[in-house]
PDB file of C-alpha atoms in Angstrom:
ATOM      1  CA  UNK Q   1     231.737 167.672 212.198  1.00 62.00           C
ATOM      2  CA  UNK Q   2     229.332 170.543 212.237  1.00 74.00           C
ATOM      3  CA  UNK Q   3     227.571 171.255 208.932  1.00 85.00           C
ATOM      4  CA  UNK Q   4     226.191 174.783 208.685  1.00 92.00           C
ATOM      5  CA  UNK Q   5     223.975 175.924 205.829  1.00 94.00           C
ATOM      6  CA  UNK Q   6     222.448 179.285 205.022  1.00 96.00           C
ATOM      7  CA  UNK Q   7     219.497 180.141 202.828  1.00 97.00           C
ATOM      8  CA  UNK Q   8     219.252 182.002 200.612  1.00 97.00           C
ATOM      9  CA  UNK Q   9     222.777 182.499 199.307  1.00 96.00           C
ATOM     10  CA  UNK Q  10     221.795 185.854 197.805  1.00 97.00           C
ATOM     11  CA  UNK Q  11     218.903 188.137 198.618  1.00 97.00           C
ATOM     12  CA  UNK Q  12     217.785 191.390 197.024  1.00 98.00           C
ATOM     13  CA  UNK Q  13     215.139 193.528 198.667  1.00 98.00           C
ATOM     14  CA  UNK Q  14     213.752 196.997 198.151  1.00 98.00           C
ATOM     15  CA  UNK Q  15     214.684 199.604 200.704  1.00 98.00           C
ATOM     16  CA  UNK Q  16     212.172 199.516 203.546  1.00 97.00           C
ATOM     17  CA  UNK Q  17     211.264 195.866 203.057  1.00 97.00           C
ATOM     18  CA  UNK Q  18     212.173 193.069 205.446  1.00 98.00           C
ATOM     19  CA  UNK Q  19     214.852 190.417 204.960  1.00 98.00           C
ATOM     20  CA  UNK Q  20     215.090 186.983 206.535  1.00 98.00           C
ATOM     21  CA  UNK Q  21     218.123 184.686 206.424  1.00 98.00           C
ATOM     22  CA  UNK Q  22     217.935 181.160 207.770  1.00 98.00           C
ATOM     23  CA  UNK Q  23     220.772 179.098 209.213  1.00 97.00           C
ATOM     24  CA  UNK Q  24     220.463 175.344 209.662  1.00 95.00           C
ATOM     25  CA  UNK Q  25     222.906 173.075 211.426  1.00 92.00           C
ATOM     26  CA  UNK Q  26     223.411 169.398 211.990  1.00 87.00           C
ATOM     27  CA  UNK Q  27     225.248 168.315 215.083  1.00 76.00           C
ATOM     28  CA  UNK Q  28     225.699 171.163 217.467  1.00 69.00           C
ATOM     29  CA  UNK Q  29     224.687 170.961 221.078  1.00 77.00           C
ATOM     30  CA  UNK Q  30     225.556 174.635 221.244  1.00 80.00           C
ATOM     31  CA  UNK Q  31     223.777 177.073 223.448  1.00 84.00           C
ATOM     32  CA  UNK Q  32     225.128 180.100 221.632  1.00 88.00           C
ATOM     33  CA  UNK Q  33     224.132 181.293 218.144  1.00 91.00           C
ATOM     34  CA  UNK Q  34     225.741 184.423 216.640  1.00 93.00           C
ATOM     35  CA  UNK Q  35     225.280 186.346 213.410  1.00 96.00           C
ATOM     36  CA  UNK Q  36     228.052 188.365 211.773  1.00 96.00           C
ATOM     37  CA  UNK Q  37     227.903 191.105 209.138  1.00 97.00           C
ATOM     38  CA  UNK Q  38     230.747 191.691 206.732  1.00 96.00           C
ATOM     39  CA  UNK Q  39     230.779 194.759 204.526  1.00 95.00           C
ATOM     40  CA  UNK Q  40     232.878 194.693 201.407  1.00 90.00           C
ATOM     41  CA  UNK Q  41     236.587 194.616 202.234  1.00 87.00           C
ATOM     42  CA  UNK Q  42     236.004 194.865 205.964  1.00 92.00           C
ATOM     43  CA  UNK Q  43     236.147 192.578 208.963  1.00 95.00           C
ATOM     44  CA  UNK Q  44     233.198 190.454 210.079  1.00 95.00           C
ATOM     45  CA  UNK Q  45     231.366 192.087 212.957  1.00 95.00           C
ATOM     46  CA  UNK Q  46     229.099 190.434 215.494  1.00 93.00           C
ATOM     47  CA  UNK Q  47     225.681 192.052 215.118  1.00 96.00           C
ATOM     48  CA  UNK Q  48     223.446 189.898 217.286  1.00 96.00           C
ATOM     49  CA  UNK Q  49     223.562 186.620 219.168  1.00 93.00           C
ATOM     50  CA  UNK Q  50     221.160 184.456 221.104  1.00 91.00           C
ATOM     51  CA  UNK Q  51     221.466 181.862 223.816  1.00 87.00           C
ATOM     52  CA  UNK Q  52     219.274 178.787 223.850  1.00 81.00           C
ATOM     53  CA  UNK Q  53     217.359 179.765 226.952  1.00 79.00           C
ATOM     54  CA  UNK Q  54     215.364 182.266 224.862  1.00 80.00           C
ATOM     55  CA  UNK Q  55     213.546 181.890 221.563  1.00 87.00           C
ATOM     56  CA  UNK Q  56     213.940 185.420 220.238  1.00 92.00           C
ATOM     57  CA  UNK Q  57     216.104 188.451 220.745  1.00 93.00           C
ATOM     58  CA  UNK Q  58     215.688 191.941 219.247  1.00 95.00           C
ATOM     59  CA  UNK Q  59     218.026 194.862 218.846  1.00 94.00           C
ATOM     60  CA  UNK Q  60     216.374 197.778 217.060  1.00 96.00           C
ATOM     61  CA  UNK Q  61     215.805 196.685 213.442  1.00 97.00           C
ATOM     62  CA  UNK Q  62     217.433 193.274 213.753  1.00 98.00           C
ATOM     63  CA  UNK Q  63     216.215 190.161 215.515  1.00 97.00           C
ATOM     64  CA  UNK Q  64     217.229 186.547 215.795  1.00 97.00           C
ATOM     65  CA  UNK Q  65     214.852 183.648 216.360  1.00 96.00           C
ATOM     66  CA  UNK Q  66     215.891 180.189 217.437  1.00 94.00           C
ATOM     67  CA  UNK Q  67     214.259 176.800 216.977  1.00 91.00           C
ATOM     68  CA  UNK Q  68     216.630 174.415 218.671  1.00 88.00           C
ATOM     69  CA  UNK Q  69     214.396 171.399 218.143  1.00 88.00           C
ATOM     70  CA  UNK Q  70     214.416 171.908 214.382  1.00 90.00           C
ATOM     71  CA  UNK Q  71     218.080 173.024 214.459  1.00 91.00           C
ATOM     72  CA  UNK Q  72     217.746 176.363 212.792  1.00 93.00           C
ATOM     73  CA  UNK Q  73     217.980 180.021 213.680  1.00 95.00           C
ATOM     74  CA  UNK Q  74     217.120 183.038 211.576  1.00 97.00           C
ATOM     75  CA  UNK Q  75     218.197 186.641 211.209  1.00 98.00           C
ATOM     76  CA  UNK Q  76     215.416 189.165 210.609  1.00 98.00           C
ATOM     77  CA  UNK Q  77     216.104 192.696 209.398  1.00 98.00           C
ATOM     78  CA  UNK Q  78     213.165 195.096 209.200  1.00 97.00           C
ATOM     79  CA  UNK Q  79     212.934 198.439 207.402  1.00 98.00           C
ATOM     80  CA  UNK Q  80     216.066 197.642 205.427  1.00 98.00           C
ATOM     81  CA  UNK Q  81     218.415 200.458 204.444  1.00 97.00           C
ATOM     82  CA  UNK Q  82     221.188 200.596 201.822  1.00 96.00           C
ATOM     83  CA  UNK Q  83     223.809 200.318 204.584  1.00 96.00           C
ATOM     84  CA  UNK Q  84     222.421 196.874 205.432  1.00 98.00           C
ATOM     85  CA  UNK Q  85     223.911 195.641 202.138  1.00 97.00           C
ATOM     86  CA  UNK Q  86     226.615 193.163 203.146  1.00 97.00           C
ATOM     87  CA  UNK Q  87     227.358 189.464 203.518  1.00 96.00           C
ATOM     88  CA  UNK Q  88     225.826 187.899 206.605  1.00 98.00           C
ATOM     89  CA  UNK Q  89     227.291 184.807 208.259  1.00 97.00           C
ATOM     90  CA  UNK Q  90     225.840 182.585 210.921  1.00 96.00           C
ATOM     91  CA  UNK Q  91     228.217 180.569 213.075  1.00 93.00           C
ATOM     92  CA  UNK Q  92     228.143 177.562 215.355  1.00 90.00           C
ATOM     93  CA  UNK Q  93     230.771 176.345 217.789  1.00 84.00           C
ATOM     94  CA  UNK Q  94     232.491 173.194 216.610  1.00 80.00           C
ATOM     95  CA  UNK Q  95     231.864 169.897 218.353  1.00 73.00           C
ATOM     96  CA  UNK Q  96     234.526 170.682 220.934  1.00 73.00           C
ATOM     97  CA  UNK Q  97     233.073 174.101 221.656  1.00 70.00           C
ATOM     98  CA  UNK Q  98     236.332 175.800 220.845  1.00 74.00           C
ATOM     99  CA  UNK Q  99     236.136 177.593 217.537  1.00 84.00           C
ATOM    100  CA  UNK Q 100     233.307 178.643 215.268  1.00 88.00           C
ATOM    101  CA  UNK Q 101     232.243 177.024 212.036  1.00 90.00           C
ATOM    102  CA  UNK Q 102     230.811 179.718 209.779  1.00 93.00           C
ATOM    103  CA  UNK Q 103     228.033 179.276 207.303  1.00 94.00           C
ATOM    104  CA  UNK Q 104     228.771 180.018 203.632  1.00 94.00           C
ATOM    105  CA  UNK Q 105     227.268 183.482 203.865  1.00 96.00           C
ATOM    106  CA  UNK Q 106     224.263 185.308 202.423  1.00 97.00           C
ATOM    107  CA  UNK Q 107     224.821 188.350 200.239  1.00 96.00           C
ATOM    108  CA  UNK Q 108     222.106 190.898 200.944  1.00 98.00           C
ATOM    109  CA  UNK Q 109     221.552 193.763 198.538  1.00 98.00           C
ATOM    110  CA  UNK Q 110     219.178 196.527 199.514  1.00 97.00           C
ATOM    111  CA  UNK Q 111     218.009 198.377 196.425  1.00 95.00           C
ATOM    112  CA  UNK Q 112     217.163 202.090 196.740  1.00 90.00           C
TER     113      UNK Q 112
ATOM    114  CA  UNK B   1     238.749 199.999 216.240  1.00 78.00           C
ATOM    115  CA  UNK B   2     237.836 196.492 217.385  1.00 78.00           C
ATOM    116  CA  UNK B   3     240.782 196.146 219.751  1.00 92.00           C
ATOM    117  CA  UNK B   4     242.281 193.305 217.689  1.00 96.00           C
ATOM    118  CA  UNK B   5     245.303 194.562 215.777  1.00 97.00           C
ATOM    119  CA  UNK B   6     246.639 192.879 212.667  1.00 98.00           C
ATOM    120  CA  UNK B   7     249.751 193.825 210.758  1.00 97.00           C
ATOM    121  CA  UNK B   8     250.532 194.350 207.993  1.00 98.00           C
ATOM    122  CA  UNK B   9     247.270 195.398 206.319  1.00 97.00           C
ATOM    123  CA  UNK B  10     248.527 194.528 202.867  1.00 97.00           C
ATOM    124  CA  UNK B  11     251.284 192.229 201.690  1.00 97.00           C
ATOM    125  CA  UNK B  12     252.431 191.491 198.167  1.00 98.00           C
ATOM    126  CA  UNK B  13     254.996 188.777 197.674  1.00 98.00           C
ATOM    127  CA  UNK B  14     256.246 186.314 195.100  1.00 98.00           C
ATOM    128  CA  UNK B  15     255.571 182.608 194.821  1.00 98.00           C
ATOM    129  CA  UNK B  16     257.895 180.479 196.902  1.00 98.00           C
ATOM    130  CA  UNK B  17     258.442 183.166 199.497  1.00 98.00           C
ATOM    131  CA  UNK B  18     257.659 183.127 203.227  1.00 98.00           C
ATOM    132  CA  UNK B  19     255.681 185.738 205.153  1.00 98.00           C
ATOM    133  CA  UNK B  20     254.654 186.325 208.750  1.00 98.00           C
ATOM    134  CA  UNK B  21     251.329 187.835 209.751  1.00 98.00           C
ATOM    135  CA  UNK B  22     250.940 189.282 213.215  1.00 98.00           C
ATOM    136  CA  UNK B  23     247.951 189.607 215.530  1.00 98.00           C
ATOM    137  CA  UNK B  24     247.520 191.271 218.907  1.00 97.00           C
ATOM    138  CA  UNK B  25     244.302 190.190 220.624  1.00 96.00           C
ATOM    139  CA  UNK B  26     241.881 192.428 222.456  1.00 94.00           C
ATOM    140  CA  UNK B  27     242.956 193.188 225.995  1.00 93.00           C
ATOM    141  CA  UNK B  28     241.897 190.371 228.328  1.00 90.00           C
ATOM    142  CA  UNK B  29     241.225 187.841 225.574  1.00 92.00           C
ATOM    143  CA  UNK B  30     243.179 184.602 225.885  1.00 92.00           C
ATOM    144  CA  UNK B  31     242.079 182.831 222.691  1.00 92.00           C
ATOM    145  CA  UNK B  32     243.333 183.727 219.247  1.00 94.00           C
ATOM    146  CA  UNK B  33     241.921 182.269 216.038  1.00 95.00           C
ATOM    147  CA  UNK B  34     243.164 182.484 212.467  1.00 97.00           C
ATOM    148  CA  UNK B  35     240.798 182.335 209.473  1.00 96.00           C
ATOM    149  CA  UNK B  36     241.398 182.451 205.741  1.00 96.00           C
ATOM    150  CA  UNK B  37     238.919 184.105 203.378  1.00 95.00           C
ATOM    151  CA  UNK B  38     239.545 183.710 199.667  1.00 90.00           C
ATOM    152  CA  UNK B  39     237.788 185.922 197.120  1.00 79.00           C
ATOM    153  CA  UNK B  40     234.029 185.606 197.466  1.00 69.00           C
ATOM    154  CA  UNK B  41     234.484 182.676 199.814  1.00 76.00           C
ATOM    155  CA  UNK B  42     233.499 182.003 203.362  1.00 87.00           C
ATOM    156  CA  UNK B  43     235.632 181.998 206.465  1.00 93.00           C
ATOM    157  CA  UNK B  44     237.815 178.919 206.745  1.00 93.00           C
ATOM    158  CA  UNK B  45     239.170 178.142 210.182  1.00 92.00           C
ATOM    159  CA  UNK B  46     242.906 177.536 210.307  1.00 95.00           C
ATOM    160  CA  UNK B  47     244.041 177.281 213.916  1.00 95.00           C
ATOM    161  CA  UNK B  48     243.292 178.372 217.488  1.00 93.00           C
ATOM    162  CA  UNK B  49     245.565 179.154 220.418  1.00 94.00           C
ATOM    163  CA  UNK B  50     244.534 179.556 224.016  1.00 92.00           C
ATOM    164  CA  UNK B  51     246.908 181.156 226.493  1.00 92.00           C
ATOM    165  CA  UNK B  52     249.947 180.086 224.520  1.00 94.00           C
ATOM    166  CA  UNK B  53     248.905 176.564 223.627  1.00 94.00           C
ATOM    167  CA  UNK B  54     247.467 175.193 220.420  1.00 94.00           C
ATOM    168  CA  UNK B  55     243.856 174.280 221.109  1.00 91.00           C
ATOM    169  CA  UNK B  56     242.287 173.376 217.765  1.00 90.00           C
ATOM    170  CA  UNK B  57     243.360 172.906 214.199  1.00 91.00           C
ATOM    171  CA  UNK B  58     241.288 173.270 211.067  1.00 90.00           C
ATOM    172  CA  UNK B  59     242.159 173.036 207.401  1.00 84.00           C
ATOM    173  CA  UNK B  60     245.630 174.434 207.817  1.00 93.00           C
ATOM    174  CA  UNK B  61     248.223 173.433 205.244  1.00 95.00           C
ATOM    175  CA  UNK B  62     251.523 171.940 206.362  1.00 96.00           C
ATOM    176  CA  UNK B  63     253.235 174.953 204.775  1.00 97.00           C
ATOM    177  CA  UNK B  64     251.494 177.145 207.336  1.00 97.00           C
ATOM    178  CA  UNK B  65     252.312 177.333 211.026  1.00 97.00           C
ATOM    179  CA  UNK B  66     251.404 179.580 213.920  1.00 97.00           C
ATOM    180  CA  UNK B  67     252.274 180.312 217.502  1.00 97.00           C
ATOM    181  CA  UNK B  68     251.101 182.404 220.408  1.00 97.00           C
ATOM    182  CA  UNK B  69     253.660 184.157 222.538  1.00 96.00           C
ATOM    183  CA  UNK B  70     253.680 184.803 226.321  1.00 95.00           C
ATOM    184  CA  UNK B  71     252.324 188.326 225.750  1.00 95.00           C
ATOM    185  CA  UNK B  72     249.432 186.605 223.890  1.00 95.00           C
ATOM    186  CA  UNK B  73     250.163 188.045 220.478  1.00 96.00           C
ATOM    187  CA  UNK B  74     250.143 185.492 217.692  1.00 98.00           C
ATOM    188  CA  UNK B  75     251.961 185.028 214.419  1.00 98.00           C
ATOM    189  CA  UNK B  76     250.892 183.057 211.367  1.00 98.00           C
ATOM    190  CA  UNK B  77     253.743 181.920 209.162  1.00 98.00           C
ATOM    191  CA  UNK B  78     253.054 181.064 205.536  1.00 98.00           C
ATOM    192  CA  UNK B  79     255.864 179.478 203.543  1.00 97.00           C
ATOM    193  CA  UNK B  80     256.479 178.230 200.006  1.00 97.00           C
ATOM    194  CA  UNK B  81     253.692 180.544 198.937  1.00 98.00           C
ATOM    195  CA  UNK B  82     251.520 179.677 195.962  1.00 97.00           C
ATOM    196  CA  UNK B  83     249.177 181.834 193.908  1.00 96.00           C
ATOM    197  CA  UNK B  84     246.212 180.122 195.586  1.00 94.00           C
ATOM    198  CA  UNK B  85     247.314 181.385 198.983  1.00 96.00           C
ATOM    199  CA  UNK B  86     246.216 184.866 197.983  1.00 96.00           C
ATOM    200  CA  UNK B  87     243.429 185.724 200.407  1.00 96.00           C
ATOM    201  CA  UNK B  88     242.336 187.814 203.354  1.00 96.00           C
ATOM    202  CA  UNK B  89     243.692 186.405 206.598  1.00 98.00           C
ATOM    203  CA  UNK B  90     241.714 187.336 209.677  1.00 97.00           C
ATOM    204  CA  UNK B  91     242.683 187.011 213.272  1.00 97.00           C
ATOM    205  CA  UNK B  92     239.978 186.961 215.935  1.00 95.00           C
ATOM    206  CA  UNK B  93     240.095 186.841 219.691  1.00 94.00           C
ATOM    207  CA  UNK B  94     237.774 185.917 222.522  1.00 90.00           C
ATOM    208  CA  UNK B  95     238.020 185.431 226.230  1.00 84.00           C
ATOM    209  CA  UNK B  96     237.762 181.688 225.736  1.00 73.00           C
ATOM    210  CA  UNK B  97     236.512 179.172 223.235  1.00 70.00           C
ATOM    211  CA  UNK B  98     232.882 179.010 222.209  1.00 67.00           C
ATOM    212  CA  UNK B  99     232.052 182.683 222.752  1.00 74.00           C
ATOM    213  CA  UNK B 100     231.658 185.543 220.312  1.00 77.00           C
ATOM    214  CA  UNK B 101     234.718 186.621 218.430  1.00 87.00           C
ATOM    215  CA  UNK B 102     236.103 190.041 217.798  1.00 93.00           C
ATOM    216  CA  UNK B 103     237.842 190.135 214.444  1.00 96.00           C
ATOM    217  CA  UNK B 104     240.798 192.211 213.408  1.00 97.00           C
ATOM    218  CA  UNK B 105     240.776 194.158 210.145  1.00 97.00           C
ATOM    219  CA  UNK B 106     242.661 191.422 208.341  1.00 97.00           C
ATOM    220  CA  UNK B 107     245.792 191.135 206.240  1.00 98.00           C
ATOM    221  CA  UNK B 108     245.297 191.026 202.511  1.00 97.00           C
ATOM    222  CA  UNK B 109     247.948 188.753 201.036  1.00 97.00           C
ATOM    223  CA  UNK B 110     248.614 188.822 197.313  1.00 97.00           C
ATOM    224  CA  UNK B 111     250.996 186.243 195.877  1.00 97.00           C
ATOM    225  CA  UNK B 112     252.270 187.093 192.399  1.00 97.00           C
TER     226      UNK B 112
END
């Protein structure tokens, strides 16, 4: 089955700095790569996604880059703010393309 | 409001008991997914339904069962509850498999 890893597992940055979280996968032939943000005690929310026909997608301070050959995609957050503090999950469709396998999560702390 | 409704928000029950968690998907979505999230853990896929039929099964215990009704709402039944079943249970919906989810706010189950 799909094996999804995230690095790092925890990340602390100073407010205003950039943060990068990498997601690597093993088997997926997926063409769809989402990132979710989960604040403490709340539901995961889709924050950005990318399809394999493009290598990068930006939405204000967040971006996702994809390297399908190397089987990894990364979340980039620039000019971090305290409200960016959360757990971030990448996800890949399972081998049948039906449900998502989530990575273990990266806890981001933005220090004021 | 994400459009995915989960009830109840909180549930406290004793070991050995049975509970039912309910999920109404976002309007137009045919797929419903159930995930379990234990304290400081990732999102573990339990089961998926599509338009009333079971489509995929994950690490769901035999004590747990689910169904999706003709109006597309879904119920997750947890029986013979154990302390280790204490977790956040999320429901998510999508138009069909392999596309971005919308999560509900979750049901926090505490087994005492």
